Coordinates of C-alpha atoms in Angstrom, one line a residue:
M411 CA 152.6 147.7 129.5
Q412 CA 153.1 146.3 126.0
I413 CA 156.3 147.0 124.1
N414 CA 156.9 146.0 120.5
G415 CA 160.1 144.5 119.2
K416 CA 161.3 142.2 116.5
S417 CA 161.0 138.4 116.8
V418 CA 164.1 136.3 116.6
F419 CA 162.4 133.0 117.4
N420 CA 158.7 132.2 117.8
G421 CA 157.1 130.9 121.0
I422 CA 155.4 132.1 124.2
A423 CA 157.1 132.6 127.5
I424 CA 155.4 133.5 130.8
G425 CA 157.5 134.2 133.8
R426 CA 159.4 136.6 136.0
L427 CA 161.5 139.3 134.3
F428 CA 165.2 139.5 135.1
V429 CA 167.2 142.5 134.0
Y430 CA 170.7 141.4 133.3
N431 CA 173.3 144.2 133.7
K432 CA 176.8 143.3 132.6
A433 CA 179.4 143.8 135.1
E434 CA 181.4 146.3 133.2
N435 CA 185.1 145.8 133.5
Q436 CA 186.5 148.9 135.2
I437 CA 189.7 149.6 133.4
K438 CA 192.2 152.1 134.8
R439 CA 195.4 153.1 133.1
K440 CA 198.4 152.2 135.2
K441 CA 202.1 152.7 134.7
V442 CA 204.1 149.5 134.9
T443 CA 207.9 149.1 135.5
D444 CA 208.3 145.5 134.3
V445 CA 207.1 145.6 130.7
R446 CA 208.2 142.0 130.0
K447 CA 206.1 140.7 133.0
E448 CA 203.1 142.6 131.8
I449 CA 203.3 141.1 128.3
E450 CA 203.6 137.7 129.9
R451 CA 200.4 138.4 131.9
F452 CA 198.7 139.3 128.6
Q453 CA 200.0 136.1 126.9
N454 CA 198.9 133.9 129.8
A455 CA 195.4 135.5 129.9
R456 CA 195.1 135.0 126.1
E457 CA 196.0 131.3 126.4
E458 CA 193.4 130.9 129.2
S459 CA 190.8 132.7 127.0
K460 CA 191.5 130.3 124.2
K461 CA 191.0 127.4 126.5
Q462 CA 187.7 128.8 127.7
L463 CA 186.6 129.3 124.1
S464 CA 187.6 125.7 123.2
E465 CA 185.3 124.5 126.1
L466 CA 182.5 126.7 124.8
Y467 CA 183.0 125.4 121.3
H468 CA 182.5 121.8 122.5
K469 CA 179.5 122.7 124.6
A470 CA 177.9 124.5 121.6
L471 CA 178.8 121.7 119.3
K472 CA 176.6 119.3 121.3
E473 CA 173.8 121.8 121.7
V474 CA 173.5 123.7 118.4
G475 CA 175.7 121.9 115.8
E476 CA 179.0 122.5 114.2
V477 CA 178.2 125.5 112.0
N478 CA 176.6 127.5 114.9
A479 CA 179.5 126.5 117.2
A480 CA 182.0 127.8 114.8
I481 CA 181.8 131.3 116.2
F482 CA 184.0 130.2 119.1
E483 CA 186.6 128.9 116.7
V484 CA 186.5 132.3 115.0
H485 CA 187.1 133.9 118.4
Q486 CA 190.1 131.6 119.0
M487 CA 191.5 132.6 115.6
M488 CA 191.0 136.3 116.3
L489 CA 193.0 135.9 119.5
D490 CA 195.9 134.6 117.4
D491 CA 195.6 137.6 115.0
L492 CA 199.1 139.1 114.8
D493 CA 197.8 142.7 114.3
Y494 CA 195.7 142.4 117.4
E495 CA 198.5 140.9 119.4
E496 CA 201.1 143.3 118.2
S497 CA 198.9 146.3 118.9
I498 CA 198.5 145.2 122.5
T499 CA 202.2 144.3 123.1
N500 CA 203.4 147.5 121.4
M501 CA 201.1 149.6 123.6
I502 CA 202.4 147.9 126.7
T503 CA 206.0 148.4 125.6
A504 CA 205.8 151.9 124.2
Q505 CA 203.5 153.4 126.8
E506 CA 204.5 151.3 129.8
V507 CA 200.8 150.6 130.6
N508 CA 199.1 147.7 132.2
A509 CA 197.8 144.8 130.1
E510 CA 194.1 145.5 130.9
F511 CA 194.3 149.0 129.5
A512 CA 196.2 147.9 126.4
V513 CA 193.7 145.1 125.7
A514 CA 190.7 147.5 126.3
S515 CA 192.1 150.2 124.1
T516 CA 193.0 147.8 121.3
G517 CA 189.6 146.2 121.5
D518 CA 187.9 149.6 121.2
N519 CA 190.1 150.6 118.2
F520 CA 189.6 147.3 116.3
S521 CA 185.9 147.4 117.0
E522 CA 185.5 150.9 115.6
M523 CA 187.5 149.9 112.6
F524 CA 185.3 146.9 111.8
A525 CA 182.1 148.9 112.5
A526 CA 183.1 151.5 109.9
M527 CA 183.5 148.9 107.1
D528 CA 180.9 148.6 104.3
D529 CA 180.8 144.8 104.4
D530 CA 178.1 143.4 106.7
Y531 CA 180.1 140.4 107.6
M532 CA 183.1 142.6 108.6
R533 CA 180.8 145.0 110.6
A534 CA 179.6 142.0 112.6
R535 CA 183.2 141.3 113.7
A536 CA 183.1 144.6 115.7
A537 CA 181.0 142.8 118.4
D538 CA 183.4 139.8 118.2
V539 CA 186.5 141.7 118.9
K540 CA 184.9 143.4 121.9
D541 CA 183.8 140.0 123.2
I542 CA 187.3 138.5 123.0
S543 CA 188.9 141.6 124.6
N544 CA 186.4 141.5 127.5
R545 CA 187.2 137.9 128.0
I546 CA 190.9 138.6 128.3
I547 CA 190.3 141.5 130.7
T548 CA 188.1 139.3 132.8
V549 CA 190.9 136.7 133.1
L550 CA 193.5 139.4 133.8
Q551 CA 191.3 140.7 136.6
G552 CA 191.0 137.2 138.1
E553 CA 187.3 136.9 137.6
N554 CA 185.2 134.1 136.2
H555 CA 183.4 134.7 132.9
S556 CA 180.1 134.1 134.6
I557 CA 177.3 131.9 133.4
I558 CA 173.9 133.7 133.7
Q559 CA 171.9 132.1 136.4
S560 CA 168.8 132.6 138.4
E561 CA 166.9 130.9 141.2
E562 CA 163.7 130.4 139.0
P563 CA 163.1 130.2 135.3
V564 CA 163.1 133.8 134.0
I565 CA 162.6 136.0 131.0
L566 CA 166.1 137.5 130.6
L567 CA 166.2 141.2 129.6
A568 CA 169.5 142.6 128.5
D569 CA 171.0 145.5 126.6
D570 CA 172.7 142.9 124.4
L571 CA 174.1 139.5 124.7
A572 CA 177.4 138.3 123.2
P573 CA 177.5 134.9 121.5
S574 CA 179.6 133.5 124.4
E575 CA 177.0 134.6 126.9
T576 CA 174.1 133.2 124.9
V577 CA 175.6 129.7 124.6
Q578 CA 176.3 129.7 128.4
L579 CA 172.7 130.3 129.3
D580 CA 171.3 127.5 131.5
K581 CA 168.3 126.6 129.5
S582 CA 166.6 125.1 132.5
K583 CA 166.6 128.6 134.1
I584 CA 166.1 130.9 131.0
I585 CA 162.8 130.6 129.2
S586 CA 163.3 133.6 126.9
F587 CA 165.5 136.5 126.3
V588 CA 164.7 140.1 125.2
T589 CA 167.4 142.6 124.1
R590 CA 167.5 146.2 123.2
H591 CA 170.1 145.7 120.5
G592 CA 171.2 142.9 118.2
S593 CA 170.1 141.8 114.8
T594 CA 168.1 138.8 113.4
N595 CA 171.2 137.7 111.5
S596 CA 173.7 137.9 114.4
H597 CA 175.4 134.9 115.9
T598 CA 173.3 135.3 119.0
A599 CA 170.0 135.2 117.0
I600 CA 171.1 132.1 115.1
L601 CA 172.0 130.4 118.4
A602 CA 168.7 131.5 120.0
R603 CA 166.8 129.9 117.1
T604 CA 168.7 126.6 117.2
M605 CA 168.3 126.5 121.0
N606 CA 164.5 127.0 120.7
I607 CA 164.4 129.9 123.1
P608 CA 161.6 132.5 122.4
A609 CA 163.5 135.7 121.8
L610 CA 162.9 139.4 120.8
I611 CA 165.3 142.1 119.8
G612 CA 164.9 145.9 119.5
V613 CA 162.8 146.1 122.7
D614 CA 163.3 149.3 124.7
F615 CA 162.3 147.9 128.1
P616 CA 162.5 150.0 131.3
E617 CA 165.1 149.1 134.0
D618 CA 162.4 148.9 136.6
A619 CA 160.9 145.8 134.8
D620 CA 163.2 143.7 136.9
G621 CA 161.2 141.3 139.1
K622 CA 157.8 141.9 137.5
M623 CA 155.8 139.3 135.7
G624 CA 156.0 139.3 131.9
I625 CA 155.0 137.6 128.7
V626 CA 157.0 137.2 125.6
D627 CA 155.0 136.6 122.4
G628 CA 157.5 135.6 119.8
Q629 CA 154.8 135.3 117.1
E630 CA 153.7 139.0 117.4
G631 CA 157.1 140.3 118.6
V632 CA 155.7 141.7 121.8
L633 CA 156.9 142.0 125.4
I634 CA 154.1 142.5 128.0
I635 CA 155.1 143.7 131.4
D636 CA 152.7 143.3 134.4
P637 CA 149.9 141.8 132.3
Q638 CA 146.3 142.1 133.4
V639 CA 144.5 139.0 134.7
S640 CA 142.5 138.6 131.5
V641 CA 145.7 138.9 129.3
M642 CA 147.5 136.4 131.6
E643 CA 144.6 133.9 131.2
E644 CA 144.6 134.3 127.5
Y645 CA 148.3 133.7 127.1
T646 CA 148.3 130.8 129.6
A647 CA 145.8 129.0 127.4
K648 CA 147.9 129.7 124.3
K649 CA 151.0 128.5 126.2
E650 CA 149.2 125.2 127.1
K651 CA 148.3 124.6 123.5
E652 CA 151.9 125.4 122.4
D653 CA 153.2 123.0 125.1
E654 CA 150.9 120.2 123.8
E655 CA 152.4 120.7 120.3
K656 CA 155.9 120.6 121.8
R657 CA 155.0 117.3 123.5
L658 CA 154.2 115.9 120.1
L659 CA 157.5 117.2 118.9
L660 CA 159.4 115.7 121.8
E661 CA 157.8 112.3 121.1
L662 CA 158.9 112.3 117.5
K663 CA 162.0 114.4 117.5
G664 CA 165.2 112.5 116.7
K665 CA 163.2 109.4 115.6
E666 CA 163.7 108.0 112.1
N667 CA 161.2 108.3 109.3
I668 CA 160.9 104.5 109.0
T669 CA 157.9 102.2 108.5
L670 CA 157.0 99.3 110.8
D671 CA 158.7 96.9 108.4
G672 CA 161.9 98.9 108.1
K673 CA 161.5 101.1 105.0
K674 CA 163.2 104.5 105.4
I675 CA 162.4 107.7 103.6
N676 CA 163.9 111.2 103.8
L677 CA 161.6 113.9 105.1
Y678 CA 162.5 117.4 104.2
A679 CA 160.9 120.9 104.4
N680 CA 159.8 123.5 101.8
I681 CA 160.7 127.1 102.6
G682 CA 160.4 130.5 100.9
G683 CA 163.2 132.4 102.6
V684 CA 165.9 132.5 105.2
G685 CA 163.5 133.3 108.0
D686 CA 161.7 129.9 107.6
V687 CA 164.8 128.0 108.6
A688 CA 163.9 128.3 112.3
D689 CA 160.6 126.4 111.6
V690 CA 162.6 123.7 109.7
L691 CA 164.9 123.1 112.7
A692 CA 162.1 123.3 115.3
N693 CA 160.1 120.6 113.5
D694 CA 163.2 118.4 113.1
A695 CA 163.2 118.1 109.3
G696 CA 166.1 116.1 107.8
G697 CA 166.9 118.9 105.4
I698 CA 165.3 121.4 103.0
G699 CA 163.8 119.8 99.9
L700 CA 162.7 123.1 98.3
F701 CA 164.1 126.6 98.9
R702 CA 162.0 128.8 96.6
S703 CA 164.7 131.3 95.5
E704 CA 162.2 133.4 93.6
F705 CA 161.2 135.0 96.9
L706 CA 164.5 136.8 96.9
Y707 CA 163.4 138.4 93.6
L708 CA 159.7 138.9 94.6
E709 CA 160.7 140.8 97.8
S710 CA 163.2 143.1 95.9
E711 CA 162.6 146.2 94.0
D712 CA 165.4 145.4 91.6
Y713 CA 167.5 142.3 90.5
P714 CA 169.1 140.9 93.7
T715 CA 172.9 141.1 93.4
E716 CA 175.2 138.1 93.5
E717 CA 176.3 139.2 97.0
E718 CA 172.7 139.5 98.3
Q719 CA 171.9 136.0 97.0
F720 CA 175.1 134.5 98.3
K721 CA 174.5 135.8 101.8
A722 CA 170.9 134.3 101.8
Y723 CA 172.0 130.9 100.5
R724 CA 175.0 130.8 102.8
T725 CA 173.0 131.7 105.8
V726 CA 170.5 128.8 105.1
A727 CA 173.3 126.4 104.4
E728 CA 175.1 127.3 107.6
N729 CA 172.0 127.2 109.8
M730 CA 171.2 123.8 108.5
A731 CA 174.6 122.6 109.8
G732 CA 175.4 120.1 107.0
K733 CA 171.9 118.9 106.3
K734 CA 170.9 118.9 102.7
V735 CA 169.5 122.2 101.3
I736 CA 167.9 121.9 97.8
I737 CA 167.6 125.3 96.2
R738 CA 165.4 125.8 93.2
T739 CA 166.6 128.3 90.7
L740 CA 164.5 131.3 89.8
D741 CA 160.9 130.3 89.0
I742 CA 158.9 133.4 88.1
G743 CA 156.2 133.9 85.6
A744 CA 152.7 132.4 85.8
D745 CA 151.2 133.6 89.1
K746 CA 154.5 135.1 90.3
K747 CA 155.0 138.5 88.8
V748 CA 158.2 140.6 89.1
D749 CA 157.7 144.1 87.6
Y750 CA 161.4 144.8 86.9
F751 CA 161.6 141.8 84.6
H752 CA 159.2 143.6 82.3
L753 CA 157.5 140.4 81.1
D754 CA 154.7 140.8 78.6
K755 CA 151.1 140.1 79.6
E756 CA 150.1 136.6 78.5
E757 CA 146.8 135.0 77.8
N758 CA 147.9 131.7 79.5
P759 CA 150.9 132.5 81.7
A760 CA 150.9 129.1 83.4
M761 CA 151.9 127.7 80.1
G762 CA 154.0 130.6 79.0
Y763 CA 157.3 132.4 79.5
R764 CA 158.4 131.3 82.9
A765 CA 161.1 129.6 85.1
I766 CA 164.0 128.0 83.2
R767 CA 162.8 129.5 79.9
I768 CA 163.5 133.0 81.2
C769 CA 166.8 131.9 82.8
L770 CA 168.1 130.3 79.6
D771 CA 167.2 133.5 77.7
S772 CA 168.6 135.8 80.4
K773 CA 172.0 134.2 80.7
E774 CA 173.6 136.8 82.9
I775 CA 170.8 136.8 85.4
F776 CA 171.0 133.0 85.5
K777 CA 174.8 133.1 85.9
T778 CA 174.6 135.6 88.7
Q779 CA 172.3 133.2 90.6
L780 CA 174.5 130.1 89.8
R781 CA 177.7 131.9 91.0
A782 CA 176.0 132.8 94.3
L783 CA 174.8 129.2 94.7
Y784 CA 178.2 127.7 94.0
R785 CA 179.9 130.1 96.3
A786 CA 177.4 129.3 99.1
S787 CA 177.9 125.5 98.5
Y788 CA 181.3 125.8 100.3
Y789 CA 179.5 126.5 103.5
G790 CA 177.1 123.5 103.7
T791 CA 175.4 120.8 101.7
I792 CA 173.6 122.5 98.8
S793 CA 171.9 120.9 95.8
I794 CA 170.6 122.8 92.9
M795 CA 167.2 122.1 91.2
F796 CA 165.9 123.5 87.9
P797 CA 162.2 124.1 87.3
M798 CA 159.9 123.5 84.3
I799 CA 162.2 121.2 82.3
I800 CA 160.7 119.7 79.2
S801 CA 163.8 118.5 77.3
V802 CA 167.2 116.9 77.6
G803 CA 168.6 119.8 75.5
E804 CA 167.6 122.3 78.3
V805 CA 169.5 120.3 80.9
K806 CA 172.6 120.1 78.7
R807 CA 172.5 123.8 78.1
I808 CA 172.3 124.4 81.9
K809 CA 175.3 122.2 82.4
E810 CA 177.3 124.2 79.8
I811 CA 176.5 127.4 81.7
I812 CA 177.5 125.8 85.0
R813 CA 180.8 124.9 83.5
E814 CA 181.3 128.5 82.6
V815 CA 180.5 129.6 86.1
K816 CA 182.9 127.1 87.6
T817 CA 185.7 128.3 85.3
E818 CA 185.0 131.9 86.4
L819 CA 185.1 130.9 90.1
D820 CA 188.3 128.8 89.5
E821 CA 190.0 131.7 87.8
A822 CA 189.0 134.0 90.7
G823 CA 190.2 131.5 93.3
V824 CA 186.8 131.3 94.9
P825 CA 186.2 128.0 96.7
Y826 CA 183.1 125.9 96.0
K827 CA 181.9 122.3 96.1
D828 CA 180.6 120.1 93.3
V829 CA 176.9 119.8 94.1
E830 CA 174.0 117.5 93.2
L831 CA 172.0 118.7 90.2
G832 CA 168.3 117.9 89.9
I833 CA 165.3 118.9 88.0
M834 CA 161.6 119.4 88.7
I835 CA 159.3 116.9 87.1
E836 CA 156.2 119.0 86.6
T837 CA 155.3 118.6 82.9
P838 CA 153.9 115.5 81.2
A839 CA 156.8 115.9 78.7
A840 CA 159.3 115.5 81.5
V841 CA 157.5 112.4 82.8
M842 CA 157.5 110.8 79.3
I843 CA 161.3 111.3 78.8
S844 CA 162.2 110.8 82.5
N845 CA 164.3 107.8 81.5
E846 CA 166.5 110.0 79.3
L847 CA 166.5 112.9 81.8
A848 CA 167.7 110.6 84.6
K849 CA 170.9 110.0 82.8
E850 CA 171.7 113.7 83.0
V851 CA 171.0 114.5 86.7
D852 CA 171.3 113.2 90.2
F853 CA 167.7 113.5 91.4
F854 CA 164.1 114.3 90.4
S855 CA 161.7 116.3 92.5
I856 CA 158.1 116.0 91.4
G857 CA 156.2 119.2 91.5
T858 CA 152.7 117.8 91.9
N859 CA 150.9 121.1 91.8
D860 CA 151.9 122.0 88.2
L861 CA 152.0 118.4 87.1
T862 CA 148.4 118.0 88.1
Q863 CA 147.2 121.1 86.3
Y864 CA 149.1 120.3 83.1
T865 CA 148.0 116.6 83.1
L866 CA 144.3 117.4 83.7
A867 CA 144.3 120.7 81.7
I868 CA 142.9 122.5 84.7
D869 CA 144.1 125.9 85.8
R870 CA 144.8 125.5 89.5
Q871 CA 144.1 129.2 90.0
N872 CA 140.6 128.9 88.7
P873 CA 138.1 128.3 91.6
K874 CA 135.4 127.2 89.2
L875 CA 137.4 124.1 88.5
D876 CA 138.1 123.1 92.1
R877 CA 135.4 120.4 92.0
I878 CA 137.1 118.5 89.2
Y879 CA 140.7 119.2 90.2
D880 CA 141.8 115.8 91.4
A881 CA 145.4 115.4 92.8
H882 CA 144.7 111.7 93.2
H883 CA 143.7 111.2 89.6
P884 CA 144.8 107.7 88.3
A885 CA 146.7 109.3 85.4
L886 CA 148.8 111.4 87.9
L887 CA 149.6 108.4 90.1
K888 CA 150.7 106.4 87.0
M889 CA 153.0 109.2 86.1
L890 CA 154.5 109.3 89.5
Q891 CA 155.2 105.5 89.3
M892 CA 156.8 105.9 85.9
V893 CA 159.1 108.7 87.1
I894 CA 160.2 106.7 90.2
E895 CA 161.0 103.6 88.2
N896 CA 162.8 105.5 85.4
G897 CA 164.8 107.5 87.9
H898 CA 165.9 104.5 89.9
K899 CA 167.0 102.6 86.8
E900 CA 169.6 105.3 86.2
G901 CA 170.6 105.8 89.8
C902 CA 168.6 108.9 90.3
W903 CA 166.8 109.4 93.6
V904 CA 163.2 110.7 93.4
G905 CA 161.2 112.9 95.7
I906 CA 158.0 115.0 95.8
C907 CA 158.0 118.7 96.8
G908 CA 154.5 119.6 95.8
E909 CA 151.5 119.9 98.2
L910 CA 150.6 116.3 97.6
G911 CA 153.6 115.3 99.5
A912 CA 151.9 116.4 102.8
D913 CA 148.7 114.5 102.1
I914 CA 148.9 111.8 104.7
T915 CA 146.2 109.8 103.0
M916 CA 148.8 109.2 100.2
T917 CA 151.8 108.5 102.4
E918 CA 151.5 104.8 102.3
I919 CA 150.9 104.8 98.5
F920 CA 154.1 106.9 98.0
L921 CA 156.1 104.5 100.1
K922 CA 154.9 101.5 98.2
M923 CA 155.8 103.3 94.9
G924 CA 159.4 103.5 96.1
L925 CA 159.6 107.2 96.6
D926 CA 162.9 108.3 98.3
E927 CA 162.0 111.7 99.7
L928 CA 159.0 113.8 100.7
S929 CA 159.4 117.6 101.1
V930 CA 156.5 119.3 102.9
S931 CA 155.8 122.5 104.8
P932 CA 157.7 122.6 108.2
S933 CA 154.4 122.4 110.2
M934 CA 153.6 119.1 108.5
I935 CA 156.9 117.3 109.2
L936 CA 155.7 115.6 112.4
Q937 CA 152.3 114.6 111.1
V938 CA 153.9 113.0 108.1
R939 CA 156.6 111.3 110.2
R940 CA 153.9 109.9 112.5
K941 CA 152.1 108.5 109.4
I942 CA 155.3 107.0 108.0
R943 CA 156.0 105.2 111.3
E944 CA 152.5 103.8 111.3
C945 CA 152.8 102.3 107.8
R946 CA 153.6 98.7 106.8
I947 CA 154.7 98.4 103.2
E948 CA 155.3 94.7 102.6
G949 CA 152.4 92.3 102.6

């Protein structure tokens, strides 16, 4: 039997299926005579719950990082919410009912209230308030908040899993989880991705699956129950290949990007959307060197709102748990068409109306993105990068608009951080004035794809010119060296985010040039790291 679902994290798991049924707390309404004693029972259970959550926070902190562990701090704060507490104590006092019933009723009421709200973030709190209420009830009933266990490693099937249950999973016993409910943006999903557990949601599995053999294909979003021999053999081969790749990861994960003679370099990943962050984490990138924000526009039927953009940027920043996230502002035009921008057809779009040229003309669209970026900066380590720069005047104009955005945020009382500002070096003009541009920004990121086509006057979209398109052309390499030297003279760090950065035949040359950072596709991180660690720069 094959059942489709939605992937939360890629990977293949093969093992016995275990259907986890939550032990529902059976709550009966009871009349109490000593109201004060019942309130004291509630207060003690609440303190014990906070203690448990503190322990869970520190466990999650070690396993999945500060940002992803923060949910347990949120739960602790929710336990201190006066409205929540007063609702419970008032119910105990006014109705003379037992603490368990008052907690369960209040949990249901608050959960329904949150679920009815328009804001996605607030709707997500509905599950949280149910979780903390169940925790208190469990303590009141004198039961342990059980950690999911099994005698052998299993694929866990559940109706849903609360964040507290997910973080308590014994990863030596759980090889995957599959749930009927949940969302790809839930705390549980984030934790699953950072814990590297293949996971599916939205899978309507049968209860009698318990004890049967199963396969989870996180790539295809499929659960297979009682697979045929041929299917099992096929997936066993895939799993062996995946395990071999993981062994490579285990060998290099946590190791520095450092040459044999001690030169270090930052190794970051390029991504096109929020969903790519899992690959960044799985491949142990030091950060994100290029978030192509235009994909938010390309995937939308209309201009993405400030709130939509903010949520995407914030999610990436939070998931990266303090690691650097460099977000490139809107870069449409050329080969990236967006119908609702109503751009005119151009004879030579690669050299036409695109990227920062559109943004500076469409100030409100630009400001909307900048506001979203600065708002999201509060939740992580964001840097902002501007594409297709050809003049110092453009950079100064950008900085004027940023000052306007900051003023608006200050007046609205919206928190943000001052962030690093950088530019893409992808035109010969930017290369030639890189000494002046370096005085205006904190970093350069060289876009070798466009820089190569503009330097060689070769349209990189034209297959007839592939034979003479040379990313190793001496002119290009001289340009790279010039940009690195000019940047460093003004205290500006320099990286590459174009395809050339992943060319391991060039890694040693880049290191000798003095490059500070390489940003490549997540799948290339380990190969480039291995190459860096094999290089010797001096001598």
